[in-house]
Coordinates of C-alpha atoms in Angstrom, one line a residue:
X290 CA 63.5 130.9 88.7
X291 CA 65.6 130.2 86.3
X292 CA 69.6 131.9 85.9
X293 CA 70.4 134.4 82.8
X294 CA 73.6 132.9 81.8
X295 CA 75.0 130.9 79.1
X296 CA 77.7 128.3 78.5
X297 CA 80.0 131.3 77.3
X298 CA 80.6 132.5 80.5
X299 CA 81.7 129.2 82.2
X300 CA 83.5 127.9 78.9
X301 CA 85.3 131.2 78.5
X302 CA 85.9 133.3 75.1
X303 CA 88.7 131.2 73.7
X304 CA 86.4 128.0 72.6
X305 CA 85.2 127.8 69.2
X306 CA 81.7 127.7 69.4
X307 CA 78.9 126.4 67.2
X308 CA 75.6 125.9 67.5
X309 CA 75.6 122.1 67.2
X310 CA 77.7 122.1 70.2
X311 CA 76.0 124.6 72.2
X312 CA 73.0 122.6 72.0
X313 CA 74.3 118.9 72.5
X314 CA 75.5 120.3 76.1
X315 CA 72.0 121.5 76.8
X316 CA 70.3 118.5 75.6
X317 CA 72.5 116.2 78.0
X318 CA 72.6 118.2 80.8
X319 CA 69.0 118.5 80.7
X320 CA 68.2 114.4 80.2
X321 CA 69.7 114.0 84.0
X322 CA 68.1 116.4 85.4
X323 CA 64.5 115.2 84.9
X324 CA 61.9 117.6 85.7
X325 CA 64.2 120.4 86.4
X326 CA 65.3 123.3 84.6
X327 CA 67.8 122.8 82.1
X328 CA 70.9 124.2 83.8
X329 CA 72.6 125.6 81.0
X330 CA 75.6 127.4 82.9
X331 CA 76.7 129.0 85.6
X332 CA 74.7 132.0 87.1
X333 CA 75.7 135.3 86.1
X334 CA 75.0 138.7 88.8
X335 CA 72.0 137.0 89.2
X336 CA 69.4 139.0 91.6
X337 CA 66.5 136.9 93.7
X338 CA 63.6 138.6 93.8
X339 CA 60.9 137.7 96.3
X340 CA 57.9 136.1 94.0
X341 CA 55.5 139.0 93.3
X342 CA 58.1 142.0 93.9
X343 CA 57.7 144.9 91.8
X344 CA 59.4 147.4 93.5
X345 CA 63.3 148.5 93.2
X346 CA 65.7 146.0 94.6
X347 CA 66.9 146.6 97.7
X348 CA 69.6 145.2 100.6
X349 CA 69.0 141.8 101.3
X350 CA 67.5 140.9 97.7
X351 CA 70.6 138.2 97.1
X352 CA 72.7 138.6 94.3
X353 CA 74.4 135.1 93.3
X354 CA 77.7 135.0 90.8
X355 CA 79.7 131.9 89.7
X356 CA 80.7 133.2 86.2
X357 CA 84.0 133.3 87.4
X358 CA 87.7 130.7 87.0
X359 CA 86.6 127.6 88.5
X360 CA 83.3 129.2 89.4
X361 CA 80.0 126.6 90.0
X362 CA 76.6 127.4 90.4
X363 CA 74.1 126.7 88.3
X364 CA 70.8 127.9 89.5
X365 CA 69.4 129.3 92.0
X366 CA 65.3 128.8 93.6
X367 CA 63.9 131.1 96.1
X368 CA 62.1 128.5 98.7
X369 CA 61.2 131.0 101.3
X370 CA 62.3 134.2 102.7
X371 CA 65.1 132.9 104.5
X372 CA 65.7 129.7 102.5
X373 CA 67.3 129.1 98.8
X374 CA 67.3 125.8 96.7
X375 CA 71.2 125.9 94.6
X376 CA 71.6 123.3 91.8
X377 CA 75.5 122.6 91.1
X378 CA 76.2 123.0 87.2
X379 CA 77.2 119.9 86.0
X380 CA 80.3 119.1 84.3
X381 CA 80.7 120.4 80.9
X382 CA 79.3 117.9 78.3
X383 CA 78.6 115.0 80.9
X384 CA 75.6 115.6 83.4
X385 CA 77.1 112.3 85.4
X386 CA 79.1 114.5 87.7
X387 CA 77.9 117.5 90.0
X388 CA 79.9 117.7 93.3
X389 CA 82.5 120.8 93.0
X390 CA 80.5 124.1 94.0
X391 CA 82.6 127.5 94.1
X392 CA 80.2 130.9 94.2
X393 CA 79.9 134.4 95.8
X394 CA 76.7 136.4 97.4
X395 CA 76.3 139.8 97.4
X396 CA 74.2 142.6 98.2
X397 CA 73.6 141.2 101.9
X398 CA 71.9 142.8 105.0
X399 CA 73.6 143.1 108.4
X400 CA 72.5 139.9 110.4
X401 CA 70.4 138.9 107.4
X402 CA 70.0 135.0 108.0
X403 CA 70.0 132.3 105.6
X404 CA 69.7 128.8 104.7
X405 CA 71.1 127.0 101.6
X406 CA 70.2 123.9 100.3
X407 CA 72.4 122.1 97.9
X408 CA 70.2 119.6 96.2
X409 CA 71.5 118.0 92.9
X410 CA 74.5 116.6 94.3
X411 CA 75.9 113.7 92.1
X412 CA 77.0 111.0 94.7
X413 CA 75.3 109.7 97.7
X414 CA 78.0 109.0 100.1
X415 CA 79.9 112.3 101.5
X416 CA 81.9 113.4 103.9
X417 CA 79.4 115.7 105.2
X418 CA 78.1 112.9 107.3
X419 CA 80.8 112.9 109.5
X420 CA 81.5 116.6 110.0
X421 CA 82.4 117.8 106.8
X422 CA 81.3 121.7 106.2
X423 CA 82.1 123.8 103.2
X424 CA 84.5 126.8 103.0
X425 CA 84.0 130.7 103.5
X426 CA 85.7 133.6 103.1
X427 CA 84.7 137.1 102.3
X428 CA 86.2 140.2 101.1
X429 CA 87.0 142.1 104.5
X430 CA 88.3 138.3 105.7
X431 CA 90.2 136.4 102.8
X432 CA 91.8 133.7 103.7
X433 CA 89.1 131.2 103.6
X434 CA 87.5 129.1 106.6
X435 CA 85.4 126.4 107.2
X436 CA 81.8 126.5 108.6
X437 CA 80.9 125.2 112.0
X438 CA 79.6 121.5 111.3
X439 CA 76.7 122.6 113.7
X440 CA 75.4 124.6 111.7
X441 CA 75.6 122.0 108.3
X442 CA 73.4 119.3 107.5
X443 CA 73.4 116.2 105.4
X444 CA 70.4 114.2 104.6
X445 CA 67.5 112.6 102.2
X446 CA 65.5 115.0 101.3
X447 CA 61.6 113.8 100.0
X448 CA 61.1 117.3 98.3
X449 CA 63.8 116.6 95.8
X450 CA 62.9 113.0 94.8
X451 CA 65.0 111.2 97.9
X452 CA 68.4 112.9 96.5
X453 CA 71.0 114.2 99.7
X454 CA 71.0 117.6 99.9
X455 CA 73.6 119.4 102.1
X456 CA 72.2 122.2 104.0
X457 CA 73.8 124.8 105.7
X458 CA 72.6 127.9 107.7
X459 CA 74.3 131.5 107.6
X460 CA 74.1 134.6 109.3
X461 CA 76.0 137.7 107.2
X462 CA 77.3 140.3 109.1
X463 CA 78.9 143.1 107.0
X464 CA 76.6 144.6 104.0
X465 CA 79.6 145.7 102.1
X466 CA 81.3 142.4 102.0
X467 CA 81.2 139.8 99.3
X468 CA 80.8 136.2 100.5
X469 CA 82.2 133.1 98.7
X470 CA 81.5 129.8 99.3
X471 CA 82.9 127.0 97.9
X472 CA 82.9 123.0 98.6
X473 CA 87.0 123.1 99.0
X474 CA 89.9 125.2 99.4
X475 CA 90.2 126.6 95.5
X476 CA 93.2 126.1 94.2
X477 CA 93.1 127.6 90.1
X478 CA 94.7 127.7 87.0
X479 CA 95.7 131.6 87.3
X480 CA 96.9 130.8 91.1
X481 CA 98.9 127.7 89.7
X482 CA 100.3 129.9 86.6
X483 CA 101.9 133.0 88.7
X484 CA 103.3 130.0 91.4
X485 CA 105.1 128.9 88.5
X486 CA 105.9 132.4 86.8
X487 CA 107.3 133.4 90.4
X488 CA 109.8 130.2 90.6
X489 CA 110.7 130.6 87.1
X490 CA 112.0 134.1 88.5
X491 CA 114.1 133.0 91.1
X492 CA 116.9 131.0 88.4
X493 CA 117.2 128.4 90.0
X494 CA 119.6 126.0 88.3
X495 CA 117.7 123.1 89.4
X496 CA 114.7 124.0 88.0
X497 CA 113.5 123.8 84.8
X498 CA 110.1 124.7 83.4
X499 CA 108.5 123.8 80.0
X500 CA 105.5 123.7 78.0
X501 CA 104.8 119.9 77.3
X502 CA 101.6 120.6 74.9
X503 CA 98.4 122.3 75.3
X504 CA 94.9 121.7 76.1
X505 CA 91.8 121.8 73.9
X506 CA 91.4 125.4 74.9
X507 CA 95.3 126.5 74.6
X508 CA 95.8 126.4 78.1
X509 CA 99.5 125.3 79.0
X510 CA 100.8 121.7 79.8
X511 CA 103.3 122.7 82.5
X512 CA 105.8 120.1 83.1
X513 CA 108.5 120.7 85.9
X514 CA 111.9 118.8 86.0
X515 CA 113.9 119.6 89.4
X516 CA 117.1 118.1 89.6
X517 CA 120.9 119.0 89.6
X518 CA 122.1 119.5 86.2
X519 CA 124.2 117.4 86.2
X520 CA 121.9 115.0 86.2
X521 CA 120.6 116.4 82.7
X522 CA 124.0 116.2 81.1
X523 CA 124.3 114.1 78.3
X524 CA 124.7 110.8 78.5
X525 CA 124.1 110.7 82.4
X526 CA 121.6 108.2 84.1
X527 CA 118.7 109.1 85.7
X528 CA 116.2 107.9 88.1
X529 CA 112.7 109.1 87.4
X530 CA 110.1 110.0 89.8
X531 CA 107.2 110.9 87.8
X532 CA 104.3 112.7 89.6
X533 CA 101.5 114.3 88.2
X534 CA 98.1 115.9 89.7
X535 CA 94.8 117.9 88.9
X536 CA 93.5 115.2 86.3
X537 CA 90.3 115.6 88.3
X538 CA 89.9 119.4 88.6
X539 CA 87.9 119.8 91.5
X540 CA 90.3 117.6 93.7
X541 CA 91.9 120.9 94.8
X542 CA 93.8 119.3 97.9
X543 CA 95.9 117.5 95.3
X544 CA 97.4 120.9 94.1
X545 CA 98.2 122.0 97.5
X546 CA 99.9 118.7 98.0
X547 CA 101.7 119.1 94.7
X548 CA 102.8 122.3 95.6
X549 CA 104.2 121.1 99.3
X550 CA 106.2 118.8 96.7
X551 CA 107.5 121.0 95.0
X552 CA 108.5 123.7 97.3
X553 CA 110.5 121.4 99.3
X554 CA 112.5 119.9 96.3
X555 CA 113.8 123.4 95.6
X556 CA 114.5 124.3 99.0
X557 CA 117.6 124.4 100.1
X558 CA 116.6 121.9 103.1
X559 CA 119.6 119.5 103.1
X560 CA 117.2 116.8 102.4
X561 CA 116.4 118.3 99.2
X562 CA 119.6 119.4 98.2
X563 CA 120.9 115.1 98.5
X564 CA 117.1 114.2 97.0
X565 CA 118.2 117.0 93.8
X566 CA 121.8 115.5 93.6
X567 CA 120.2 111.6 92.7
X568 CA 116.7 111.7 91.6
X569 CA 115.5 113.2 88.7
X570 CA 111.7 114.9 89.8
X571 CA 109.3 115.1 86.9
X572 CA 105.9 116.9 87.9
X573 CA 102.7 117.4 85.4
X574 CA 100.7 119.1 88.3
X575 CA 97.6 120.4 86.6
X576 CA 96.6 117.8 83.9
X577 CA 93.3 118.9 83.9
X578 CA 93.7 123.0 82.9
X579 CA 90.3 123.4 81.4
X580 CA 88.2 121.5 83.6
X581 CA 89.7 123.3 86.5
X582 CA 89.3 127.1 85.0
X583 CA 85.9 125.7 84.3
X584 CA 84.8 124.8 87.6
X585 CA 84.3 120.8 86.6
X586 CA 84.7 118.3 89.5
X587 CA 85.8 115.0 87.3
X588 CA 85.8 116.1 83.5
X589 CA 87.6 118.2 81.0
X590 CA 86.3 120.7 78.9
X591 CA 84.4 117.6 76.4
X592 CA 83.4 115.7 79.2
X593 CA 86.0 113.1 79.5
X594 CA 87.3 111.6 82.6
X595 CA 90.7 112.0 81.4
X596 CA 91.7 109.2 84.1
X597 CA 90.2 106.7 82.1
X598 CA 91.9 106.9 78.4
X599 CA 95.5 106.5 79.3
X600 CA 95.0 102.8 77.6
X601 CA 94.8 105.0 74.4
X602 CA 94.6 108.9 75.1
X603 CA 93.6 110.9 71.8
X604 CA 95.7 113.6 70.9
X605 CA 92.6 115.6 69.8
X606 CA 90.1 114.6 72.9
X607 CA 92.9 114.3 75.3
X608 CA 96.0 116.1 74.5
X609 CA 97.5 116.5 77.6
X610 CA 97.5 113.5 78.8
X611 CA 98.7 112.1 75.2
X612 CA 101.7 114.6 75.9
X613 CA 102.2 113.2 79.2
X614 CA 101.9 109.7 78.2
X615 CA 104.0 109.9 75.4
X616 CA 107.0 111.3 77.4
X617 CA 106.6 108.4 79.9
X618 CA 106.6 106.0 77.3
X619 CA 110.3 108.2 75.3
X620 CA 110.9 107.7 79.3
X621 CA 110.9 104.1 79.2
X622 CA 112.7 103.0 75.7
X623 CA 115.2 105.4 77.2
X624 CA 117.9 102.2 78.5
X625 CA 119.9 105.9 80.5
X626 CA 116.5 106.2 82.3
X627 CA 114.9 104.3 84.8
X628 CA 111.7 105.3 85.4
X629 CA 110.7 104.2 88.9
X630 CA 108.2 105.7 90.6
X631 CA 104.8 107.5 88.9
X632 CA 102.2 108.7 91.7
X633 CA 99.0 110.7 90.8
X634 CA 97.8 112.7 93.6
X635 CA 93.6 113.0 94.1
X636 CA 91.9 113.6 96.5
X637 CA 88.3 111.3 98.4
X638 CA 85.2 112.8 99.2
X639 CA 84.3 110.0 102.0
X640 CA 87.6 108.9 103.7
X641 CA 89.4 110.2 106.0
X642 CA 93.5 110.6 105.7
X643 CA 95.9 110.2 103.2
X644 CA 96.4 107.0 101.9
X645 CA 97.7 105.1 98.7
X646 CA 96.3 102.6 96.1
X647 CA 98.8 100.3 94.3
X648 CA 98.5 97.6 92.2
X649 CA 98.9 93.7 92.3
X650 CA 101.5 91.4 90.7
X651 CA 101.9 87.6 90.5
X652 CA 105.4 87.8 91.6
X653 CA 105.1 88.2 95.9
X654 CA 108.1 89.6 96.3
X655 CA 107.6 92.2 93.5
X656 CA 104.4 93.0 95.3
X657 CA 106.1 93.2 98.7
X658 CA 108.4 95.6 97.8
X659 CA 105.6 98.3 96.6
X660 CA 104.2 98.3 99.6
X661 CA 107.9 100.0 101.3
X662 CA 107.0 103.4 100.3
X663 CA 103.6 103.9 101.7
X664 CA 104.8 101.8 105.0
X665 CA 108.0 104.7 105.0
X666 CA 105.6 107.5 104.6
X667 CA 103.2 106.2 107.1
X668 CA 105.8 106.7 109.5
X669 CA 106.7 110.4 108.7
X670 CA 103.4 111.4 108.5
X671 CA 100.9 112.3 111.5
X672 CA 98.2 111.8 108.6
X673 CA 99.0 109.3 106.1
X674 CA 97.2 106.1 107.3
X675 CA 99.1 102.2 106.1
X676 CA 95.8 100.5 107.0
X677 CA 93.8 102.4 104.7
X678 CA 96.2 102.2 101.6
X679 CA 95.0 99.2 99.3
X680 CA 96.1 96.8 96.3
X681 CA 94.1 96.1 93.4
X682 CA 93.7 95.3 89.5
X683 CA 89.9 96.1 89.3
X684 CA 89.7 95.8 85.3
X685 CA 87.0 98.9 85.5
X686 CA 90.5 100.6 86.6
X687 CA 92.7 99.9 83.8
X688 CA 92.4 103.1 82.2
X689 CA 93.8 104.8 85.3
X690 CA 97.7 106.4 84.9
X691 CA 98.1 103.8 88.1
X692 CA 96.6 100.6 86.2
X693 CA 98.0 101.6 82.9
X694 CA 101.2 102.3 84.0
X695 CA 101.4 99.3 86.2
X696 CA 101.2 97.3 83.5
X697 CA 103.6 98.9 81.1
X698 CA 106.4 99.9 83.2
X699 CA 108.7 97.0 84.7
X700 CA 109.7 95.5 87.8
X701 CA 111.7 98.2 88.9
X702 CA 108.8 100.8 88.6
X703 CA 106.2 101.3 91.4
X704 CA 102.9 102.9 90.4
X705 CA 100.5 104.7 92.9
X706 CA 97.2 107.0 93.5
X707 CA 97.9 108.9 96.4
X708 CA 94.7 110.0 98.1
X709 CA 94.3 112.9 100.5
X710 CA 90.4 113.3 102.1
X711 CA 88.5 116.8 101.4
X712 CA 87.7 116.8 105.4
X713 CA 90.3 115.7 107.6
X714 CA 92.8 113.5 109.3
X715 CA 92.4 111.5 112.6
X716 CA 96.0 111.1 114.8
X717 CA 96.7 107.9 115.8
X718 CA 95.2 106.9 119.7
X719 CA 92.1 109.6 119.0
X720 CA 89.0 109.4 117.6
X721 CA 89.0 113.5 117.0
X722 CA 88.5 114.3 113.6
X723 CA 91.4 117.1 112.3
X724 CA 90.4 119.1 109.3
X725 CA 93.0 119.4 106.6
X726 CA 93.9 123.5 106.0
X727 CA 96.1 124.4 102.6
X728 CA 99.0 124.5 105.0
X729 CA 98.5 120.5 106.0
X730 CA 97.7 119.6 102.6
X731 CA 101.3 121.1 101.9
X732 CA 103.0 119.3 105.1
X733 CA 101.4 116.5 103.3
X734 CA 103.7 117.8 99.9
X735 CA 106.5 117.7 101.8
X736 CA 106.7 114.7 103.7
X737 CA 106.0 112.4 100.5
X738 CA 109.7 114.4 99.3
X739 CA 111.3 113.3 102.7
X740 CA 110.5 110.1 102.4
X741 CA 112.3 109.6 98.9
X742 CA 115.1 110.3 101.6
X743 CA 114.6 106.6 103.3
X744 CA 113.3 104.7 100.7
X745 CA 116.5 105.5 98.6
X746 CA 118.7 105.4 102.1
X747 CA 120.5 108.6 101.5
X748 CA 119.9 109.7 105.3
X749 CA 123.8 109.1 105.5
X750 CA 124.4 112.0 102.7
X751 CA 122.3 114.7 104.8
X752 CA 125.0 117.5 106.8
X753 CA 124.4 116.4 110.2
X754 CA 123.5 120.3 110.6
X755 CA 120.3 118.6 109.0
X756 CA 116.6 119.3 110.7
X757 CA 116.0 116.0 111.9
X758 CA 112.8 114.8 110.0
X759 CA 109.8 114.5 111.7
X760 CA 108.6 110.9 113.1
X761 CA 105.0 111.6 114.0
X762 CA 103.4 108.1 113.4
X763 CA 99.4 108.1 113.1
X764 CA 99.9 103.9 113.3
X765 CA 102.7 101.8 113.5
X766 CA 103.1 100.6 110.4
X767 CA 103.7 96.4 109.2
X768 CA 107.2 95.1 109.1
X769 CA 109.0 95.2 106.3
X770 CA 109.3 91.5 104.9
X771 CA 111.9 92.5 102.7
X772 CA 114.0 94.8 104.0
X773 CA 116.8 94.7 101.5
X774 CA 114.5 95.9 98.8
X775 CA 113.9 98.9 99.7
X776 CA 115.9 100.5 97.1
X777 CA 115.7 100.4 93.3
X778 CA 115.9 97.1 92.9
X779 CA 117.6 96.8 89.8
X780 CA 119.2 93.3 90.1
X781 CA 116.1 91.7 89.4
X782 CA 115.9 89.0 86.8
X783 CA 113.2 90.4 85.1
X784 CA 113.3 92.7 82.2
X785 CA 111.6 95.8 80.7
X786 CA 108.0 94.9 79.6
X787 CA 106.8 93.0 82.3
X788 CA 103.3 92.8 82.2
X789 CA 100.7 91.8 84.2
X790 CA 96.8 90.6 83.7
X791 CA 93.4 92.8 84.0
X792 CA 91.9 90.5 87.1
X793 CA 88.5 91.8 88.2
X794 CA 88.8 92.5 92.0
X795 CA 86.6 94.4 94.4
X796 CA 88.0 98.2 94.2
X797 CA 87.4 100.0 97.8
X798 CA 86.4 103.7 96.2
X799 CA 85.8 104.9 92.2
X800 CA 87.6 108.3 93.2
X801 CA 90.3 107.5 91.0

């Protein structure tokens, strides 16, 4: 069976259409998928009937939907009675990538069991092997949950050519309710534009919103700036942490931890207010807009990974992360700004944790010092691992914001991929896997902010009325071997422009 639906409805109304594009996207999408249908979209009310039914529908004859924001689900095959075959809709313009699943069922019977099969999934290695179950919510229960991993399974199938196909088993309970299931906590463009319209409301001198360009379907570059003002006066020196997110759109955990971020730094925590008072916070969260509205998992709207064009970002393929890139670079001739941190948040879909990737240098000490911050964080957070956080210049990397940026900014600047699993977290001294809720993925936020605190040793500044911050160490961290670095380094001998070779090494994950 195959869905009525179109491109339209997952692109939105906005995009110009013509028909040489309409059917380029078909054409690719259907090379990778062989023998199948062509998925052309994402499935629209779409009712399965039972082969050879001729009557009216009826309760239990499923109706699938994904034609919504951030919406994925491609098509949908009727095995048996009980059993459906779902196809993921691949990303928009590149049939490479088909992880990110988001869609609702309707039309249920009480105690009407099910099993779905998703069976085009992109990579081999998942999380779903070691416990991993997607999310669940309905209407009568909204705040979303995750299945029991009993009742999920992960495993080569021989009926779809040897691919892995996740299984899971259902039982709905409430006719009138509409289910949605989706392969991570959602986190949208709509839910990321009223977060934003509702801090923009609370005039907060600190906080400053603005539009720093547009994407190719006139969705809005957001770019925050939290800081005292006056840090912003002119003339006045600034130290730059740069974070951005969401330049893979279905890495949702990364916009709950950008959000943890960011609702700490305009708290009124006494941490914050001393972290407001010398640091100037620049945040890009959602670099991504249109592939998130669109329910992609790596690309945007034409099907690049933006995360590999910041060597030379096109301000017609790419615009937002030209915008992005070129304030960075205004950053950087800037001799009243030092620009020393830039972190892009993801998130992995086969480790476990938080964790960091950083980059190599020929100068030991320089390298020594980048690995303070993750060893700091480590040690206020229960789920940030050390051991898993890595250093690399993999050349098939150097279009990454981390590579690129590693290489352009100097020896006072430390570049980093921060890494947060889909699944879960494992406490130091236990084996028991945690799974990660929007709440921890925000702890997460917030304890990357705290630990500006140490790094920069501004624990002196904080009212003694302070909440003490948390010490909840997962692993005991290695010693620092240079201790006196630890903050920003600027009597360094070297100067602006210090660059540093494309060395092929082994890279532990492609995530990034």
């Amino acid at each position: 069976m195959t869905p009525t639906s179109s491109f339209s409805c997952a692109l939105g109304p906005n995009f110009p259409w013509t028909s040489d594009y309409c059917c380029l996207v078909i054409s690719v999408c259907g090379n990778d998928m062989g023998n199948e249908d062509v998925i052309r979209g994402n499935v629209s009310k779409y009712m399965v009937l039972p082969s050879g039914y001729c009557g009216q529908p009826k309760k239990g004859h499923l109706i699938f939907d994904a034609c919504f924001e951030s919406g994925n689900l491609g098509q949908v095959d009727q095995v048996s009675e009980f059993e459906y075959d779902l196809f993921i809709r691949p990303d928009t313009c590149n049939p490479r990538f088909r992880v990110w699943f988001n869609f609702t069922v309707e039309n249920v019977k009480e105690s009407q069991r099910v099993i779905f099969n998703i069976v085009n999934f992109s990579k081999t290695k998942s999380l779903y092997r070691d416990g991993m179950a997607p999310m669940v919510k309905s209407t009568s229960r909204p705040k979303w949950q995750r299945l029991p991993p009993k009742n999920v399974y992960y495993y080569r199938c021989p009926d779809h050519r040897k691919n892995y196909v996740m299984s899971f088993a259902f039982c709905f309970d409430r006719e009138e309710d509409i289910y949605q299931f989706a392969y991570c906590y959602p986190y949208t463009y709509t839910r990321f534009q009223h977060y934003l319209d509702s801090l923009q409301k609370r005039n907060m001198d600190y906080f400053f919103r603005e539009q720093l360009g547009q994407s190719v379907q006139q969705r809005q570059l957001d770019l925050l700036t939290i800081t005292s003002p006056d840090n912003l006066r002119e003339g006045a020196e600034q130290k730059v942490v740069f974070i951005t997110g969401r330049v893979h759109p279905g890495e949702t955990p990364s916009s709950f931890v950008c959000q943890g971020i960011i609702d700490f730094l305009i708290s009124q925590h006494p941490i914050a207010r001393v972290l407001r008072e010398h640091l100037v916070f620049k945040i890009a969260p959602m670099l991504n807009p249109d592939g998130v509205y669109l329910g992609n998992y790596r690309c945007s709207l034409m099907g690049f990974d933006l995360n590999r064009h910041w060597l030379d970002p096109s301000p017609w393929a790419h615009p937002t992360l030209h915008g992005v890139k070129q304030l960075i670079i205004q950053m950087y001739n800037d001799p009243k700004t030092s620009l020393e941190f830039y972190i892009d948040i993801h998130a992995h879909s086969t480790m476990m944790n938080g964790f960091m990737y950083g980059n190599i240098f020929e100068d030991e000490e320089r390298f020594q010092r980048q690995a303070i911050f993750p060893k700091l964080l480590c040690q206020n957070a229960e789920d940030f691992s050390y051991s898993s956080t890595s250093f690399n210049r993999d050349a098939v990397k150097a279009g990454t914001g981390r590579r690129f940026l590693g290489g352009l900014l100097d020896h006072t600047s430390y570049c980093y991929t921060l890494e947060v699993s889909f699944y879960s977290y494992i406490i130091g001294g236990t084996t028991a896997a945690v799974p990660y809720t929007e709440e921890a993925y925000m702890k997460l936020g917030r304890n990357v902010a705290r630990t500006f605190l140490d790094y920069y040793r501004l624990n002196p500044l904080v009212e003694r009325v302070a909440i003490p911050m948390p010490r909840l160490r997962k692993e005991k961290p290695p010693p620092y071997k240079y201790p006196l670095a630890r903050g920003p380094a600027r009597n360094h001998p070297n100067g602006k422009g210090d660059k540093k070779s494309s060395v092929n090494h082994k890279d532990p994950s492609n995530s990034f």
